[in-house]
XYZ file of N, CA and C in Angstrom:
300
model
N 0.866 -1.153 0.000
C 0.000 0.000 0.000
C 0.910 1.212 0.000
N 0.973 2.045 -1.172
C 1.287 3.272 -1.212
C 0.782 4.316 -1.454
N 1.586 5.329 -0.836
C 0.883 6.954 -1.688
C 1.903 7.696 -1.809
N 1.414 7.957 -2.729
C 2.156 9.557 -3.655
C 1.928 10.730 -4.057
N 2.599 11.484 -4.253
C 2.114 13.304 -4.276
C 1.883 13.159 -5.462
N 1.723 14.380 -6.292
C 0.738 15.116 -7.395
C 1.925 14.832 -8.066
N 3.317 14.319 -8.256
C 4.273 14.188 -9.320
C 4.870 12.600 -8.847
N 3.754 11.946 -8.567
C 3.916 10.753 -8.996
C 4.864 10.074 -8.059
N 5.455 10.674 -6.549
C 6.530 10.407 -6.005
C 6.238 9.929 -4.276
N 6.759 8.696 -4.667
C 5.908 7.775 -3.036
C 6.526 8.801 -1.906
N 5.087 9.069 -1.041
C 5.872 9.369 0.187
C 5.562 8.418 1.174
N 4.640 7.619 1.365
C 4.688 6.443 2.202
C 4.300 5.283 1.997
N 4.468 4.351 2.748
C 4.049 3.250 1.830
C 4.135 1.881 3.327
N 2.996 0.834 3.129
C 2.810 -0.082 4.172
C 3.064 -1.270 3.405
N 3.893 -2.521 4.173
C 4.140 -3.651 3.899
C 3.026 -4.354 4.359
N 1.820 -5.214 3.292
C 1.214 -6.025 4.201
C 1.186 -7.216 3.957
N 0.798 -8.673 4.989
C 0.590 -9.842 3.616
C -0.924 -9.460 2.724
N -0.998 -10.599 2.284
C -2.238 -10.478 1.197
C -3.224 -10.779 2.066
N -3.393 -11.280 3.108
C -4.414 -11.335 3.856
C -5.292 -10.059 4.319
N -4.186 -8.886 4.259
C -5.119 -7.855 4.709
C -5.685 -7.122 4.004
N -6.669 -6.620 4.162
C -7.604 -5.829 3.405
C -7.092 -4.692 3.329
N -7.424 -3.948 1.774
C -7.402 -3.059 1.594
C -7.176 -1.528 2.260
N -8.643 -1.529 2.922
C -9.243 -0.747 3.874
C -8.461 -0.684 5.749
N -8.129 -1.512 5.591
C -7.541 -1.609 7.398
C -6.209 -0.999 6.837
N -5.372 -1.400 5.364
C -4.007 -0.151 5.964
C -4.237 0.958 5.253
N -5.480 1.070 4.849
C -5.499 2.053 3.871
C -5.253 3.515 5.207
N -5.928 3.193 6.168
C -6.508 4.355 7.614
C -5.052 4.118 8.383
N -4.007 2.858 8.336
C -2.829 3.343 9.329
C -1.796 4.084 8.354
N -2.243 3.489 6.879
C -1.355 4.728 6.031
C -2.034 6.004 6.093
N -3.033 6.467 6.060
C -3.495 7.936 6.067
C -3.013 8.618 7.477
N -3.111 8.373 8.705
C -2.783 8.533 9.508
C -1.188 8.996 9.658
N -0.723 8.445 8.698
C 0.672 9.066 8.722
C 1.434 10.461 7.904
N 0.379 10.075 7.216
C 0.815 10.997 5.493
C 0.183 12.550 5.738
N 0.677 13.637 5.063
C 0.110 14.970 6.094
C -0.760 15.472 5.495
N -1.414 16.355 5.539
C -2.811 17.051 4.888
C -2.908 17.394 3.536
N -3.578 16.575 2.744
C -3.979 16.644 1.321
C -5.014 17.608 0.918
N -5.218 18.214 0.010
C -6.184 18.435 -0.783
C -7.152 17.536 -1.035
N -6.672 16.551 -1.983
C -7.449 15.526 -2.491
C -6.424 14.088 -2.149
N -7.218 12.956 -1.923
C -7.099 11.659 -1.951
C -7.840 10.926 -2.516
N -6.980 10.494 -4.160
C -7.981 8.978 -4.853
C -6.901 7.962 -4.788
N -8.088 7.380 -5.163
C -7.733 5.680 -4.683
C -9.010 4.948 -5.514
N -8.674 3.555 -5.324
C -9.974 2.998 -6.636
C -10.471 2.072 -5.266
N -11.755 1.226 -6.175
C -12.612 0.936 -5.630
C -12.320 -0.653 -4.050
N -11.695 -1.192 -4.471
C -10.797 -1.535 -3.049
C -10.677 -0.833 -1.872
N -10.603 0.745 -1.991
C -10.555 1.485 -0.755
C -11.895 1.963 -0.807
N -12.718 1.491 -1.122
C -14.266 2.188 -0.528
C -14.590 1.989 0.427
N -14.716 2.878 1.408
C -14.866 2.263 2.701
C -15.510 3.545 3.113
N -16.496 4.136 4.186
C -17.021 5.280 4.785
C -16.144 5.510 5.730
N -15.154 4.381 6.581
C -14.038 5.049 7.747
C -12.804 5.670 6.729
N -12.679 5.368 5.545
C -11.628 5.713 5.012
C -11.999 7.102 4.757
N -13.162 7.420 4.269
C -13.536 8.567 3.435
C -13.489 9.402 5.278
N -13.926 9.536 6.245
C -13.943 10.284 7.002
C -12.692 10.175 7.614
N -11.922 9.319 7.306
C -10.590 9.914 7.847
C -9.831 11.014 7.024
N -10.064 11.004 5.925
C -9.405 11.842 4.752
C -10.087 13.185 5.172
N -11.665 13.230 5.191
C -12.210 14.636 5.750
C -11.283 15.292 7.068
N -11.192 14.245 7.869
C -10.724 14.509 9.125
C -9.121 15.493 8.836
N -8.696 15.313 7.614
C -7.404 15.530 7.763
C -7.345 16.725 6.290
N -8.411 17.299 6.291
C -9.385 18.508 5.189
C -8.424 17.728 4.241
N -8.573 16.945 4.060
C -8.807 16.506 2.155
C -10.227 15.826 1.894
N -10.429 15.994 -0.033
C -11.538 15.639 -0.057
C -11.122 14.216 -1.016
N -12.201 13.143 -0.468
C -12.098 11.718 -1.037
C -12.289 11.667 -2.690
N -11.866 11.105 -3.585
C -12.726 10.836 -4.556
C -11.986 9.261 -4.944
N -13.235 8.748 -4.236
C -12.498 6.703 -4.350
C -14.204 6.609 -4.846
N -13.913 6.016 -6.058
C -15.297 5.244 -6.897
C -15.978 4.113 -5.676
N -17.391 4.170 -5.674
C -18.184 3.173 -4.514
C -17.887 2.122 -5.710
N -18.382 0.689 -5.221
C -18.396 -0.369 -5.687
C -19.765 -0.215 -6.465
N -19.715 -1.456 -7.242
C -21.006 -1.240 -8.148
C -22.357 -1.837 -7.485
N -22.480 -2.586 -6.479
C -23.120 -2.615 -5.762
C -23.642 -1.583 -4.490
N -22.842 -0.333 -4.617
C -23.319 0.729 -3.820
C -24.966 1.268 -4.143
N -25.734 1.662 -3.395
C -26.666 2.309 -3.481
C -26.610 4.100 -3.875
N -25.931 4.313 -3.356
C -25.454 5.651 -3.273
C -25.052 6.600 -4.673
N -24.258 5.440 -5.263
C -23.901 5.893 -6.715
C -22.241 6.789 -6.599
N -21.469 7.314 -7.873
C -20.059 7.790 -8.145
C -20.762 9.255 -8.771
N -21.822 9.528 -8.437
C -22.421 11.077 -8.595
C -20.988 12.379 -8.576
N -20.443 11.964 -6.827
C -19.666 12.616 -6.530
C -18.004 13.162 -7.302
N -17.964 11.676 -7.818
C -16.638 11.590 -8.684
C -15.950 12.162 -9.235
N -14.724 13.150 -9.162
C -14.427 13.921 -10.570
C -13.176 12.765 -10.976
N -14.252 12.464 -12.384
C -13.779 11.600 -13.010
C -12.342 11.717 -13.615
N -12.146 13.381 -13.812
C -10.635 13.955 -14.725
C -9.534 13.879 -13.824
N -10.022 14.173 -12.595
C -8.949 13.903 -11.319
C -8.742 12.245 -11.011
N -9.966 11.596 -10.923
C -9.605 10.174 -11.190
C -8.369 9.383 -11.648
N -8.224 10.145 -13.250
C -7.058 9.481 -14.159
C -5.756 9.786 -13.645
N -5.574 10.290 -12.693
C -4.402 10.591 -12.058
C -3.980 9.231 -11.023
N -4.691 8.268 -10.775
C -4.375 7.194 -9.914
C -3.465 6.736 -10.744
N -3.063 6.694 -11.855
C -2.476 5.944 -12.353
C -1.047 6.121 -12.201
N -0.459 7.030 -11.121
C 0.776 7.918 -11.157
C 1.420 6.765 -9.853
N 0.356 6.454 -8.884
C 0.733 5.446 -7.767
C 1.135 3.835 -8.563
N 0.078 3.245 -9.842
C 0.584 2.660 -10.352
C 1.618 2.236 -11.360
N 2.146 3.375 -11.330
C 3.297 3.275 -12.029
C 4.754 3.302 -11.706
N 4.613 3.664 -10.090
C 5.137 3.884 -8.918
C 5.518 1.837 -8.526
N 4.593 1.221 -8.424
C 4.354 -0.121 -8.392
C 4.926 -1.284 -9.212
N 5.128 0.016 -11.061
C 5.533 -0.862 -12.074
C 6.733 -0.714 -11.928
N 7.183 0.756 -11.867
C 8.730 0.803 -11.592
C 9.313 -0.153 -10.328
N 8.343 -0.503 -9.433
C 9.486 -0.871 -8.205
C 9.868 -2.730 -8.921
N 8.504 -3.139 -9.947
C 8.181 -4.410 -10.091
C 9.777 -4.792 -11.390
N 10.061 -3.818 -12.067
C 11.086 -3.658 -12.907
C 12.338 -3.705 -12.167
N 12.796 -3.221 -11.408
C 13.919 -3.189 -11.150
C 14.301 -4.678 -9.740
N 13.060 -5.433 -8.885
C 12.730 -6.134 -8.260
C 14.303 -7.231 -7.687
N 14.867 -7.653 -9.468
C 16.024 -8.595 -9.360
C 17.099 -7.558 -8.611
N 17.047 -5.835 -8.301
C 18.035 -5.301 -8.163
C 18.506 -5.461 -7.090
């Protein structure tokens, strides 16, 4: 589990096994990381404790609900969305260099 600033550059990041969910380090990584603007993340981190921890810390959430939500991705800005892809690439680079 990582995160990264607006240029694509990890500032923290949690070791977990695969057993753990998403959502449980998603809140001991936020807890560490300092006051955002905005925090996305995809649908794995949907969670309502996640989203009020991010308020808690005046950033605003934009993590897509699952498709089984009632609620709906009304909220979404979808253009800010395409920016998750800066953490995954963060992921590809570490997966490339791995044998180093």
């Amino acid at each position: 589990h990582m995160a990264v600033d607006s240029c694509g550059l990890p500032i923290d990041f949690i070791v977990t096994g695969g057993e753990v969910h998403d959502s449980k380090a998603a809140i001991e990584l936020l807890k560490q990381l300092p006051d955002a603007e905005h925090v996305i993340a995809d649908r794995g981190y949907d969670s309502e404790k996640i989203r009020e921890q991010i308020r808690e810390k005046k950033g605003v959430p934009n993590i897509p609900r699952k498709r089984n939500s009632k609620i709906g991705n009304g909220d979404i800005d979808w253009c800010l969305y395409k920016h998750r892809h800066l953490v995954e690439n963060v992921f590809a680079r570490l997966k490339h260099y791995r044998s180093v």
